[in-house]
Coordinates of C-alpha atoms and ligand atoms in Angstrom, one line a residue:
M409 CA -39.0 9.7 -51.4
R410 CA -39.8 13.3 -52.4
G411 CA -42.8 13.2 -50.0
W412 CA -40.4 12.6 -47.1
L413 CA -38.9 16.1 -47.2
P414 CA -41.5 17.8 -45.0
W415 CA -41.1 15.0 -42.4
L416 CA -37.3 15.2 -42.6
K417 CA -37.6 19.0 -42.1
A418 CA -39.9 18.5 -39.1
A419 CA -37.3 16.1 -37.7
V420 CA -34.6 18.7 -38.1
W421 CA -36.8 21.3 -36.3
L422 CA -37.4 18.8 -33.5
G423 CA -33.7 17.9 -33.3
G424 CA -32.8 21.6 -33.1
L425 CA -35.5 22.5 -30.5
A426 CA -35.2 19.4 -28.3
P427 CA -31.7 20.2 -26.7
L428 CA -32.9 23.8 -26.1
A429 CA -36.1 22.6 -24.5
W430 CA -34.0 20.2 -22.3
L431 CA -31.7 23.1 -21.3
G432 CA -34.7 25.3 -20.6
W433 CA -36.0 22.6 -18.3
R434 CA -32.8 22.3 -16.4
V435 CA -32.5 26.1 -16.0
A436 CA -36.1 26.2 -14.7
D437 CA -35.3 23.3 -12.3
A438 CA -32.0 25.1 -11.2
D439 CA -30.3 21.9 -12.2
L440 CA -27.1 23.2 -13.8
G441 CA -24.5 21.9 -11.3
P442 CA -21.9 23.8 -9.3
N443 CA -20.9 26.0 -12.3
P444 CA -24.1 26.9 -14.2
V445 CA -22.4 29.3 -16.7
Q446 CA -19.9 26.7 -17.7
T447 CA -22.6 24.0 -18.0
L448 CA -24.6 26.4 -20.3
E449 CA -21.4 27.1 -22.4
Y450 CA -20.4 23.5 -22.7
F451 CA -23.9 22.4 -23.6
T452 CA -24.6 25.0 -26.3
G453 CA -21.0 24.8 -27.6
R454 CA -21.2 21.0 -28.1
W455 CA -24.5 21.2 -29.8
A456 CA -23.3 24.0 -32.1
L457 CA -20.3 21.8 -33.1
R458 CA -22.4 18.7 -33.6
L459 CA -24.9 20.5 -35.8
L460 CA -22.1 22.1 -37.8
L461 CA -20.6 18.6 -38.5
V462 CA -24.1 17.2 -39.4
T463 CA -24.5 20.1 -41.8
L464 CA -21.1 19.2 -43.4
A465 CA -22.2 15.5 -43.6
M466 CA -25.1 16.3 -46.0
T467 CA -23.0 16.5 -49.2
P468 CA -21.3 13.1 -48.6
L469 CA -24.7 11.7 -47.6
R470 CA -26.2 12.9 -50.8
L471 CA -23.5 11.1 -52.8
A472 CA -24.0 8.0 -50.7
V473 CA -27.8 7.8 -51.1
G474 CA -28.0 9.4 -54.6
R475 CA -31.0 11.6 -53.5
P476 CA -31.3 15.3 -53.2
Q477 CA -33.0 15.4 -49.7
P478 CA -29.8 15.8 -47.7
I479 CA -28.9 18.9 -49.7
Q480 CA -32.4 20.3 -49.1
L481 CA -31.9 19.9 -45.4
R482 CA -28.4 21.5 -45.3
R483 CA -29.5 25.1 -45.0
L484 CA -31.9 24.4 -42.1
L485 CA -29.2 22.4 -40.3
G486 CA -26.7 25.1 -40.8
L487 CA -29.0 27.7 -39.5
W488 CA -29.7 25.6 -36.4
A489 CA -25.9 25.2 -35.8
Y490 CA -25.6 29.0 -36.1
A491 CA -28.5 29.6 -33.7
Y492 CA -26.6 27.5 -31.1
M493 CA -23.4 29.4 -31.7
C494 CA -25.3 32.7 -31.1
V495 CA -26.8 31.4 -27.9
H496 CA -23.3 30.1 -26.8
F497 CA -21.7 33.5 -27.6
S498 CA -24.5 35.4 -25.9
I499 CA -24.0 33.4 -22.7
Y500 CA -20.3 34.2 -22.7
L501 CA -21.0 37.9 -23.4
T502 CA -23.6 38.2 -20.7
F503 CA -22.2 36.1 -17.8
D504 CA -18.4 36.1 -18.4
L505 CA -17.9 39.6 -19.9
E506 CA -21.0 41.4 -18.6
F507 CA -21.3 43.0 -22.1
S508 CA -17.9 44.7 -21.9
P509 CA -16.3 45.3 -25.4
A510 CA -13.0 46.0 -23.6
K511 CA -13.0 42.5 -22.0
L512 CA -13.9 40.9 -25.3
A513 CA -11.0 42.7 -27.0
D514 CA -8.7 41.6 -24.2
D515 CA -9.9 37.9 -24.4
L516 CA -9.6 37.9 -28.2
V517 CA -6.0 39.1 -27.9
K518 CA -4.9 37.0 -24.9
R519 CA -6.8 33.7 -25.2
A520 CA -6.2 31.8 -28.5
F521 CA -9.2 29.5 -27.9
I522 CA -11.6 32.5 -27.7
T523 CA -10.0 33.9 -30.9
A524 CA -10.7 30.6 -32.7
G525 CA -14.3 30.4 -31.5
F526 CA -14.9 34.0 -32.5
T527 CA -13.3 33.4 -35.9
C528 CA -15.7 30.5 -36.5
W529 CA -18.7 32.6 -35.5
L530 CA -17.6 35.6 -37.7
L531 CA -16.8 33.4 -40.7
L532 CA -20.3 31.9 -40.6
L533 CA -22.1 35.3 -40.1
P534 CA -22.1 36.1 -43.9
L535 CA -23.2 32.6 -44.7
A536 CA -26.2 32.8 -42.3
I537 CA -27.2 36.2 -43.8
T538 CA -26.9 35.0 -47.4
S539 CA -28.5 31.6 -46.8
T540 CA -31.8 32.6 -48.5
Q541 CA -32.6 31.7 -52.1
G542 CA -32.8 35.5 -53.0
W543 CA -29.1 35.9 -52.0
Q544 CA -28.2 32.7 -53.8
R545 CA -29.7 34.1 -57.0
R546 CA -28.1 37.5 -56.5
L547 CA -24.6 36.2 -55.8
K548 CA -24.7 33.4 -58.4
R549 CA -21.3 31.7 -58.6
R550 CA -19.9 33.9 -55.8
W551 CA -22.5 32.4 -53.4
R552 CA -20.8 28.9 -53.7
V553 CA -17.4 30.5 -53.3
L554 CA -18.5 32.4 -50.2
H555 CA -20.1 29.3 -48.7
R556 CA -16.8 27.5 -48.8
L557 CA -16.0 29.5 -45.7
I558 CA -17.8 26.8 -43.8
Y559 CA -14.7 24.5 -44.1
F560 CA -12.4 27.1 -42.4
A561 CA -15.1 27.9 -39.8
A562 CA -15.4 24.2 -38.9
G563 CA -11.6 24.0 -38.6
A564 CA -11.6 27.0 -36.3
A565 CA -14.4 25.4 -34.2
V566 CA -12.5 22.2 -33.7
L567 CA -9.4 24.3 -32.7
H568 CA -11.5 26.3 -30.3
Y569 CA -12.7 23.1 -28.6
G570 CA -9.2 21.5 -28.6
W571 CA -7.5 24.6 -27.1
G572 CA -10.3 25.2 -24.7
V573 CA -10.3 21.9 -22.8
K574 CA -7.8 21.7 -20.0
K575 CA -7.1 18.0 -19.5
D576 CA -8.5 15.2 -21.6
R577 CA -8.4 16.1 -25.3
S578 CA -10.0 12.8 -26.6
W579 CA -13.3 14.4 -27.4
P580 CA -11.9 17.3 -29.4
L581 CA -9.7 14.8 -31.2
L582 CA -12.7 12.7 -32.1
Y583 CA -14.5 15.7 -33.5
A584 CA -11.3 16.7 -35.4
T585 CA -11.2 13.2 -36.9
V586 CA -14.9 13.3 -37.9
L587 CA -14.3 16.7 -39.6
A588 CA -11.2 15.4 -41.4
A589 CA -13.2 12.4 -42.7
L590 CA -16.1 14.6 -43.8
L591 CA -13.7 16.9 -45.7
L592 CA -11.9 13.9 -47.3
L593 CA -15.2 12.5 -48.5
R594 CA -16.0 15.7 -50.3
L595 CA -12.9 15.5 -52.5
P596 CA -13.7 14.5 -56.1
W597 CA -12.0 11.1 -55.8
K598 CA -13.9 9.6 -58.8
R599 CA -13.0 12.5 -61.1
W600 CA -9.3 12.2 -60.1
S601 CA -9.2 8.4 -60.6
R602 CA -10.8 8.7 -64.0
A603 CA -8.3 11.4 -65.0
I604 CA -5.4 9.2 -63.8
L605 CA -6.7 6.2 -65.8
R606 CA -7.1 8.4 -68.8
A607 CA -3.6 9.7 -68.5
Q608 CA -2.3 6.1 -68.1
T609 CA -4.0 4.9 -71.3
I610 CA -2.6 7.9 -73.2
T611 CA 1.0 7.3 -72.2
Ligands
HEM497 C1 -18.4 33.3 -30.7 C2 -17.3 33.1 -30.1 C3 -17.1 32.1 -29.0 C4 -16.8 32.3 -27.7 C5 -16.5 33.7 -27.1 C6 -16.8 31.1 -27.0 C7 -16.5 30.9 -25.7 C8 -16.5 29.7 -25.0 C9 -16.2 29.5 -23.6 C10 -16.0 30.6 -22.6 C11 -16.3 28.2 -23.4 C12 -16.1 27.5 -22.0 C13 -14.7 27.2 -21.8 C14 -14.4 26.7 -20.3 O1 -15.0 27.2 -19.4 O2 -13.6 25.7 -20.2 C15 -16.5 27.5 -24.6 C16 -16.5 26.2 -24.8 C17 -16.9 25.5 -26.0 N1 -17.2 26.1 -27.1 FE1 -17.2 28.1 -27.5 N2 -17.1 30.1 -27.9 C18 -17.3 30.7 -29.2 C19 -17.7 30.1 -30.3 C20 -17.9 28.7 -30.4 C21 -18.3 28.1 -31.7 C22 -18.6 28.8 -33.0 C23 -18.4 26.7 -31.4 C24 -18.8 25.6 -32.2 C25 -19.1 25.6 -33.5 C26 -18.0 26.6 -30.0 C27 -18.0 25.3 -29.4 C28 -17.5 25.2 -28.1 C29 -17.3 23.9 -27.5 C30 -17.5 22.5 -28.2 C31 -16.9 24.1 -26.2 C32 -16.4 23.1 -25.1 C33 -17.4 22.2 -24.5 C34 -16.8 21.2 -23.7 O3 -15.6 21.4 -23.2 O4 -17.4 20.2 -23.5 N3 -17.8 27.8 -29.5 N4 -16.6 28.5 -25.6

């Protein structure tokens, strides 16, 4: 199973690059529909969210399979998710705002869904910077505490999606349900049930 890791990493690289290549193809083909900017934002935003959820799925998966490989893939997946977020944010800054800091400030104040998306992006920035082993060693226990920001960032991302859509909220609701399930799976249920059993046998 250990020998699988390079293959799994190659699959993650492929999984991260393939949607971008697909998008590049559509851009080159001028096949982005009647609202190209929106198409670009939707595409990159959805992939950012999907990859963020896949990153969060790695810990429950490790518990399910009892192997370390999912954890060894987590950093790469998280960085891919962040790369999509940066592309998504850049498209908005370039085409919606034309690089205007004043327009950004205005949107952050007036549009709650932009505030939520930006919060997610900002919360994940220190995680992306400190994702290396060097930072992990330097920060020790604080690294783990810092990296818990991912839960809040994921919540903000789902809110951004839910508040951003105008009509049918079924997709954001589905993503919110998946996120809730992933967070519930991370809770130390076994430790708690053992503690309850111990307390019951004492009393
Ligand atoms: C950095 C700050 C961000 C800004 C300024 C931003 C901006 C936008 C904009 C303008 C749209 C299109 C809304 C529309 O035309 O209806 C959008 C959609 C979306 N964004 Fe973001 N976003 C940000 C961060 C994020 C992050 C961090 C994620 C995910 C982790 C994300 C995921 C999405 C999704 C899923 C959609 C909707 C796609 C759909 O409706 O199918 N965004 N965002």
